[in-house]
Amino acid sequence: MSTTPAFKRLPRAVREQQMLDAAVRVFSRRGFHAASMDEIADDAGISKPMVYAYLGAKEEVFIACLHREGTRLMEAIAAVVDPDLPPDEQLWRGLRAFFGFVGAHRDGWAVLYRQARGEQPFAGQLAQMRTRMVEVVAGMLGRATAAEGREVPATELDVMAYALVGATESLADWLADHPEADPERTATRMMNVAWLGAAELLRGNTWHPSG
Amino acid sequence: MSTTPAFKRLPRAVREQQMLDAAVRVFSRRGFHAASMDEIADDAGISKPMVYAYLGAKEEVFIACLHREGTRLMEAIAAVVDPDLPPDEQLWRGLRAFFGFVGAHRDGWAVLYRQARGEQPFAGQLAQMRTRMVEVVAGMLGRATAAEGREVPATELDVMAYALVGATESLADWLADHPEADPERTATRMMNVAWLGAAELLRGNTWHPSG
């Protein structure tokens, strides 16, 4: 489809990234509804028709931002998690990468994520990302229990993964609101809250109501 | 401001609740943007001008729904949590009430909560509710550690509370999507994931990176 000659491909990709950087800043500042294409073009130092030509209308620009941020986040985590490591080490590395990413992209996380969460059609994209995260965590927990010779029903692993992912997202929001907080320390806290309990469960210990 | 005579107050309150019930159903079915005042009036069996007269415009109706559901949820939890009980019993009762509420109001939770989360100005209301929840949980954890003679910095209690509240919200979403799932069982699962870890922390055990 593109009529851009091959030698222009790199500049085009670079310009697109610059536009996306500008869009993330503007959506972060204004929120999706109040953000204008004028401001995005201004911030990127480019004409508005060019932004439309490269990325499309505001909704498409937002989806492109979400997609890029989401892909970067998943890649940051995938790069450090090695399935051959012990499960707590995998979880620790994943959490450290996750909170490191959020700490380095506070504005982007806070607004893109909060904006996207409730709003159609963006909510669907985010739900997909979360589903993938839950699958990864449930898979890791499943391998960890299998390695200890215990079989845990898939639903239980899913539920545990949902809880861990939810707790992690909640702490990411906290981190985004606390610029003075250290991402690495936040990852350790999440390990403290989540892993100690998960480790008990993986050992087969459970909590029962006393009544 | 109201010109309604005193003897009409009860019917008015009842009619308002019926309208809110209808509104929750319609917002659940359609989402905030696609929901129409016509459909809400239809569902409530009342004229559209009456809905406006009682509750205001669509945004105000949505806020009234959020406020009612939020208040009911908080009241359901407050009714069962007794600060004199042991902390795991308090957490258990709170979680059981919470998941019981979500299980009984799946549509309302799924759509009101998901809709409200990302969208201004509703996001602010929900953030307030969450902040109150975090305060309650952090307070409970603080009393539990103080009772054991340990002092935990407020930030650490906040962070633990954020993680617990986030995990709980995530499982509520899971429950809303799984009509076959039992709310009580879900509460037990949350205790298993969260409390075992929290209990370790309250005993002063922590997780440390090995590297």
Coordinates of C-alpha atoms in Angstrom, one line a residue:
Chain A
M1 CA 0.0 0.0 0.0
S2 CA 2.8 2.4 1.0
T3 CA 4.2 4.5 -1.8
T4 CA 7.2 5.6 0.4
P5 CA 10.4 4.6 -1.2
A6 CA 12.6 2.2 0.7
F7 CA 15.2 4.7 1.7
K8 CA 12.6 6.8 3.5
R9 CA 11.4 3.9 5.7
L10 CA 13.6 4.6 8.7
P11 CA 12.8 8.3 8.9
R12 CA 9.1 7.5 8.7
A13 CA 9.4 5.0 11.5
V14 CA 11.3 7.5 13.6
R15 CA 8.8 10.2 12.9
E16 CA 5.9 7.9 13.9
Q17 CA 7.6 7.2 17.2
Q18 CA 8.1 10.9 17.8
M19 CA 4.4 11.4 17.1
L20 CA 3.4 8.6 19.4
D21 CA 5.7 10.1 22.1
A22 CA 3.9 13.5 21.7
A23 CA 0.5 11.8 21.7
V24 CA 1.3 9.9 25.0
R25 CA 2.3 13.2 26.6
V26 CA -0.9 14.9 25.5
F27 CA -3.2 12.1 26.4
S28 CA -1.4 12.0 29.8
R29 CA -1.9 15.7 30.3
R30 CA -5.5 16.0 29.0
G31 CA -7.1 12.6 29.1
F32 CA -8.6 11.0 25.9
H33 CA -11.7 13.2 25.6
A34 CA -10.0 16.6 26.1
A35 CA -6.9 15.8 24.1
S36 CA -6.9 17.5 20.7
M37 CA -5.2 16.6 17.5
D38 CA -4.0 20.2 17.3
E39 CA -2.1 19.8 20.6
I40 CA -0.6 16.5 19.5
A41 CA 0.6 18.0 16.2
D42 CA 2.0 21.0 18.1
D43 CA 3.8 18.9 20.6
A44 CA 5.3 16.7 17.9
G45 CA 6.3 19.8 15.9
I46 CA 4.5 18.6 12.8
S47 CA 1.4 19.7 10.9
K48 CA -2.0 18.2 11.8
P49 CA -2.7 16.8 8.4
M50 CA 0.6 14.9 8.7
V51 CA -0.5 13.3 12.0
Y52 CA -3.7 12.2 10.3
A53 CA -1.8 10.9 7.3
Y54 CA 0.6 8.9 9.5
L55 CA -1.6 7.7 12.4
G56 CA -5.3 8.4 11.5
A57 CA -7.9 10.0 13.7
K58 CA -7.7 10.6 17.4
E59 CA -9.1 7.2 18.3
E60 CA -6.6 5.5 16.1
V61 CA -3.8 7.5 17.6
F62 CA -4.9 6.5 21.1
I63 CA -5.0 2.8 20.0
A64 CA -1.6 3.1 18.5
C65 CA -0.3 4.6 21.8
L66 CA -1.9 1.8 23.8
H67 CA -0.5 -0.8 21.4
R68 CA 3.0 0.6 21.6
E69 CA 3.0 1.0 25.4
G70 CA 1.5 -2.5 25.8
T71 CA 4.0 -4.1 23.5
R72 CA 6.9 -2.4 25.2
L73 CA 5.7 -3.5 28.6
M74 CA 5.2 -7.1 27.5
E75 CA 8.6 -7.1 25.8
A76 CA 10.3 -5.7 28.9
I77 CA 8.9 -8.5 31.0
A78 CA 9.5 -11.3 28.4
A79 CA 13.2 -10.2 28.1
V80 CA 13.9 -11.0 31.7
V81 CA 11.7 -14.0 32.5
D82 CA 13.4 -17.3 31.9
P83 CA 11.1 -20.3 32.3
D84 CA 14.0 -22.4 33.6
L85 CA 14.5 -20.3 36.7
P86 CA 12.8 -21.1 40.0
P87 CA 9.3 -19.7 40.2
D88 CA 10.0 -17.0 42.8
E89 CA 12.9 -15.8 40.7
Q90 CA 10.7 -15.6 37.6
L91 CA 8.1 -13.7 39.5
W92 CA 10.6 -11.4 41.0
R93 CA 12.3 -10.6 37.6
G94 CA 8.9 -10.1 36.0
L95 CA 7.7 -7.7 38.8
R96 CA 11.0 -5.8 38.8
A97 CA 10.7 -5.3 35.0
F98 CA 7.0 -4.4 35.3
F99 CA 7.4 -1.8 38.1
G100 CA 10.6 -0.5 36.4
F101 CA 8.6 0.1 33.3
V102 CA 5.8 1.9 35.1
G103 CA 8.3 3.9 37.1
A104 CA 10.0 5.1 33.9
H105 CA 6.6 5.8 32.2
R106 CA 4.5 7.1 35.0
D107 CA 2.4 9.6 33.0
G108 CA 1.8 7.1 30.3
W109 CA 0.8 4.4 32.7
A110 CA -1.4 6.6 34.8
V111 CA -3.4 8.2 32.1
L112 CA -3.3 5.7 29.2
Y113 CA -4.1 2.8 31.5
R114 CA -6.7 4.6 33.6
Q115 CA -8.3 6.2 30.5
A116 CA -8.3 3.0 28.5
R117 CA -9.7 0.8 31.3
G118 CA -13.3 1.9 31.3
E119 CA -13.7 3.1 27.8
Q120 CA -14.9 1.2 24.7
P121 CA -13.3 0.1 22.4
F122 CA -10.0 0.6 24.3
A123 CA -11.2 -1.5 27.3
G124 CA -11.2 -4.6 25.0
Q125 CA -7.5 -4.1 24.1
L126 CA -6.5 -3.7 27.7
A127 CA -8.6 -6.7 28.7
Q128 CA -6.7 -8.8 26.1
M129 CA -3.4 -7.7 27.5
R130 CA -4.5 -8.5 31.0
T131 CA -5.7 -11.9 29.8
R132 CA -2.3 -12.6 28.4
M133 CA -0.7 -11.6 31.6
V134 CA -3.0 -13.9 33.6
E135 CA -2.2 -16.8 31.3
V136 CA 1.5 -16.2 31.7
V137 CA 1.3 -16.1 35.5
A138 CA -1.1 -19.1 35.7
G139 CA 1.3 -21.0 33.4
M140 CA 4.2 -20.2 35.7
L141 CA 2.3 -21.2 38.8
G142 CA 1.2 -24.4 37.1
R143 CA 4.7 -25.4 36.2
A144 CA 5.8 -24.6 39.7
T145 CA 3.2 -26.9 41.3
A146 CA 3.8 -29.6 38.7
A147 CA 7.5 -29.5 39.5
E148 CA 6.7 -30.3 43.1
G149 CA 4.4 -33.2 42.0
R150 CA 1.2 -31.4 42.9
E151 CA -1.7 -31.0 40.6
V152 CA -3.8 -27.8 41.0
P153 CA -7.0 -27.4 39.0
A154 CA -6.8 -24.8 36.2
T155 CA -9.5 -22.7 37.7
E156 CA -7.5 -22.3 41.0
L157 CA -4.4 -21.3 39.1
D158 CA -6.4 -18.8 37.1
V159 CA -7.9 -17.3 40.2
M160 CA -4.5 -17.0 41.9
A161 CA -3.1 -15.4 38.7
Y162 CA -6.0 -12.9 38.6
A163 CA -5.4 -12.0 42.2
L164 CA -1.6 -11.5 41.6
V165 CA -2.2 -9.5 38.4
G166 CA -4.8 -7.3 40.1
A167 CA -2.6 -6.7 43.1
T168 CA 0.2 -5.7 40.7
E169 CA -1.9 -3.3 38.7
S170 CA -3.1 -1.7 41.9
L171 CA 0.5 -1.2 43.1
A172 CA 1.4 0.2 39.7
D173 CA -1.3 2.8 40.1
W174 CA 0.1 3.6 43.5
L175 CA 3.6 3.9 42.1
A176 CA 2.3 6.2 39.3
D177 CA 0.9 8.5 41.9
H178 CA 4.1 8.5 44.1
P179 CA 7.0 9.9 42.1
E180 CA 9.2 9.6 45.1
A181 CA 8.6 5.8 45.3
D182 CA 11.3 3.4 44.1
P183 CA 10.1 0.9 41.4
E184 CA 12.5 -1.8 42.7
R185 CA 11.3 -1.4 46.2
T186 CA 7.7 -1.6 45.0
A187 CA 8.5 -4.9 43.2
T188 CA 10.0 -6.2 46.5
R189 CA 6.8 -5.2 48.3
M190 CA 4.7 -7.0 45.8
M191 CA 6.8 -10.1 46.3
N192 CA 6.3 -9.8 50.0
V193 CA 2.6 -9.5 49.7
A194 CA 2.0 -12.0 47.0
W195 CA 4.7 -14.5 46.9
L196 CA 4.7 -15.4 50.6
G197 CA 1.1 -16.4 50.2
A198 CA 1.5 -18.1 46.9
A199 CA 4.5 -20.1 48.2
E200 CA 2.3 -21.3 51.1
L201 CA -0.4 -22.3 48.6
L202 CA 2.1 -24.1 46.4
R203 CA 3.3 -26.0 49.4
G204 CA -0.3 -27.1 49.8
N205 CA -1.1 -24.9 52.8
T206 CA -4.5 -23.3 52.7
W207 CA -6.6 -20.9 54.8
H208 CA -10.0 -22.1 56.1
P209 CA -12.7 -20.2 57.8
S210 CA -12.8 -21.1 61.5
G211 CA -16.5 -20.8 61.9
Chain B
M1 CA -36.3 23.2 46.9
S2 CA -38.8 20.3 46.6
T3 CA -42.5 21.1 46.3
T4 CA -43.5 17.5 47.0
P5 CA -45.8 17.4 50.0
A6 CA -44.6 15.3 53.0
F7 CA -47.1 12.5 52.5
K8 CA -45.6 11.8 49.0
R9 CA -42.0 11.3 50.3
L10 CA -42.1 7.5 50.6
P11 CA -43.6 6.9 47.2
R12 CA -41.0 9.3 45.8
A13 CA -38.2 7.4 47.4
V14 CA -39.6 4.1 46.2
R15 CA -40.0 5.4 42.6
E16 CA -36.4 6.8 42.7
Q17 CA -35.1 3.3 43.6
Q18 CA -37.1 1.7 40.8
M19 CA -35.7 4.2 38.3
L20 CA -32.2 3.5 39.6
D21 CA -32.8 -0.2 39.3
A22 CA -33.9 0.4 35.7
A23 CA -30.9 2.6 35.0
V24 CA -28.4 0.0 36.4
R25 CA -29.9 -2.6 34.1
V26 CA -29.7 -0.3 31.0
F27 CA -26.2 0.9 31.8
S28 CA -25.2 -2.8 32.3
R29 CA -26.7 -3.8 29.0
R30 CA -25.5 -0.8 26.9
G31 CA -22.6 0.8 28.7
F32 CA -22.7 4.5 29.6
H33 CA -22.3 6.0 26.1
A34 CA -24.8 3.9 24.3
A35 CA -27.4 3.9 27.1
S36 CA -30.3 6.3 26.3
M37 CA -32.7 8.1 28.7
D38 CA -35.5 6.7 26.5
E39 CA -34.5 3.2 27.3
I40 CA -34.1 3.9 31.0
A41 CA -37.6 5.5 31.2
D42 CA -39.0 2.6 29.2
D43 CA -37.4 0.0 31.5
A44 CA -38.7 1.9 34.6
G45 CA -42.2 2.2 33.1
I46 CA -42.2 6.0 33.5
S47 CA -42.1 9.0 31.2
K48 CA -38.7 10.4 30.2
P49 CA -39.5 13.9 31.6
M50 CA -40.2 12.2 34.9
V51 CA -36.8 10.6 34.9
Y52 CA -35.2 14.0 34.2
A53 CA -37.3 15.6 37.0
Y54 CA -36.3 12.9 39.5
L55 CA -32.7 12.2 38.7
G56 CA -31.5 14.7 36.1
A57 CA -29.5 14.1 32.9
K58 CA -27.9 10.9 32.0
E59 CA -24.6 11.7 33.6
E60 CA -26.4 12.5 36.9
V61 CA -28.3 9.3 36.6
F62 CA -25.1 7.4 36.2
I63 CA -23.6 9.1 39.2
A64 CA -26.7 8.3 41.3
C65 CA -26.3 4.6 40.3
L66 CA -22.6 4.6 41.2
H67 CA -23.4 6.3 44.5
R68 CA -26.1 3.9 45.4
E69 CA -24.2 0.8 44.4
G70 CA -21.1 2.1 46.2
T71 CA -23.0 2.9 49.4
R72 CA -24.7 -0.5 49.4
L73 CA -21.3 -2.3 48.9
M74 CA -19.7 -0.3 51.7
E75 CA -22.7 -0.9 54.0
A76 CA -22.7 -4.6 53.3
I77 CA -19.0 -4.8 54.4
A78 CA -19.4 -2.5 57.4
A79 CA -22.3 -4.5 58.7
V80 CA -20.2 -7.7 59.1
V81 CA -16.7 -6.4 60.1
D82 CA -16.2 -6.0 63.8
P83 CA -12.9 -4.4 64.8
D84 CA -12.7 -6.6 67.9
L85 CA -12.4 -9.8 65.9
P86 CA -9.0 -11.3 65.0
P87 CA -7.7 -9.8 61.7
D88 CA -8.1 -12.9 59.6
E89 CA -11.7 -13.2 60.7
Q90 CA -12.3 -9.5 59.9
L91 CA -10.7 -9.9 56.5
W92 CA -12.6 -13.1 55.8
R93 CA -16.0 -11.5 56.8
G94 CA -15.2 -8.4 54.7
L95 CA -14.3 -10.5 51.7
R96 CA -17.3 -12.8 52.0
A97 CA -19.6 -9.8 52.1
F98 CA -17.8 -8.2 49.2
F99 CA -17.9 -11.2 46.9
G100 CA -21.4 -12.0 48.0
F101 CA -22.4 -8.5 46.9
V102 CA -20.7 -8.8 43.6
G103 CA -22.1 -12.2 43.0
A104 CA -25.6 -10.9 43.7
H105 CA -25.1 -7.8 41.4
R106 CA -22.9 -9.2 38.6
D107 CA -24.3 -7.0 35.9
G108 CA -24.1 -3.9 38.0
W109 CA -20.6 -4.6 39.1
A110 CA -19.3 -5.6 35.7
V111 CA -20.6 -2.6 33.8
L112 CA -20.9 0.2 36.3
Y113 CA -17.4 -0.5 37.7
R114 CA -15.7 -1.1 34.4
Q115 CA -17.5 1.8 32.8
A116 CA -16.8 4.1 35.7
R117 CA -13.2 3.2 36.1
G118 CA -11.6 5.0 33.1
E119 CA -14.1 7.8 32.6
Q120 CA -14.1 11.3 33.9
P121 CA -15.8 12.4 36.1
F122 CA -16.9 9.0 37.3
A123 CA -13.3 7.8 37.8
G124 CA -12.9 10.3 40.6
Q125 CA -15.9 8.8 42.5
L126 CA -14.6 5.3 42.2
A127 CA -11.1 6.4 43.2
Q128 CA -12.6 7.8 46.4
M129 CA -14.3 4.6 47.2
R130 CA -11.1 2.7 46.6
T131 CA -9.2 5.1 48.8
R132 CA -11.6 4.5 51.6
M133 CA -11.3 0.7 51.1
V134 CA -7.5 1.0 51.2
E135 CA -7.7 3.1 54.4
V136 CA -10.0 0.5 56.1
V137 CA -7.7 -2.4 55.1
A138 CA -4.5 -0.5 56.1
G139 CA -6.1 0.4 59.4
M140 CA -7.0 -3.3 60.1
L141 CA -3.4 -4.4 59.2
G142 CA -2.0 -1.7 61.4
R143 CA -4.1 -2.7 64.4
A144 CA -3.1 -6.4 63.8
T145 CA 0.6 -5.6 63.8
A146 CA 0.3 -3.2 66.7
A147 CA -1.5 -6.0 68.7
E148 CA 1.5 -8.2 68.1
G149 CA 3.8 -5.4 69.3
R150 CA 5.3 -4.7 65.9
E151 CA 5.4 -1.3 64.3
V152 CA 5.1 -1.2 60.5
P153 CA 5.6 2.1 58.6
A154 CA 2.4 3.6 57.3
T155 CA 3.6 3.4 53.7
E156 CA 4.2 -0.4 54.0
L157 CA 0.7 -0.8 55.3
D158 CA -0.7 1.3 52.5
V159 CA 1.1 -0.7 49.9
M160 CA -0.1 -4.0 51.4
A161 CA -3.6 -2.6 51.4
Y162 CA -3.4 -1.5 47.8
A163 CA -2.2 -4.9 46.8
L164 CA -5.1 -6.6 48.7
V165 CA -7.7 -4.2 47.3
G166 CA -6.3 -4.6 43.8
A167 CA -6.3 -8.4 44.0
T168 CA -9.9 -8.3 45.4
E169 CA -11.1 -6.1 42.6
S170 CA -9.5 -8.3 40.0
L171 CA -11.2 -11.4 41.4
A172 CA -14.5 -9.5 41.5
D173 CA -14.1 -9.0 37.8
W174 CA -13.4 -12.7 37.4
L175 CA -16.5 -13.5 39.4
A176 CA -18.6 -11.1 37.4
D177 CA -17.6 -13.0 34.2
H178 CA -18.2 -16.5 35.7
P179 CA -21.8 -16.8 36.6
E180 CA -21.2 -20.4 37.7
A181 CA -18.6 -19.4 40.3
D182 CA -19.6 -19.3 43.9
P183 CA -19.0 -16.0 45.7
E184 CA -18.2 -17.7 49.1
R185 CA -15.7 -20.0 47.4
T186 CA -14.2 -16.9 45.7
A187 CA -13.8 -15.2 49.1
T188 CA -12.0 -18.3 50.4
R189 CA -9.6 -18.2 47.4
M190 CA -8.8 -14.6 48.0
M191 CA -8.0 -15.4 51.7
N192 CA -5.8 -18.2 50.4
V193 CA -3.9 -15.9 48.1
A194 CA -3.8 -12.8 50.2
W195 CA -4.0 -13.8 53.8
L196 CA -1.3 -16.5 53.9
G197 CA 1.1 -13.9 52.6
A198 CA -0.1 -11.1 54.8
A199 CA 0.1 -13.4 57.8
E200 CA 3.7 -14.2 57.0
L201 CA 4.4 -10.4 56.8
L202 CA 2.6 -9.7 60.0
R203 CA 4.8 -12.3 61.7
G204 CA 7.8 -10.4 60.3
N205 CA 8.8 -12.8 57.6
T206 CA 9.7 -11.1 54.3
W207 CA 10.9 -12.2 50.9
H208 CA 14.3 -11.0 49.7
P209 CA 15.8 -11.2 46.2
S210 CA 18.5 -13.9 46.2
G211 CA 20.8 -12.3 43.7

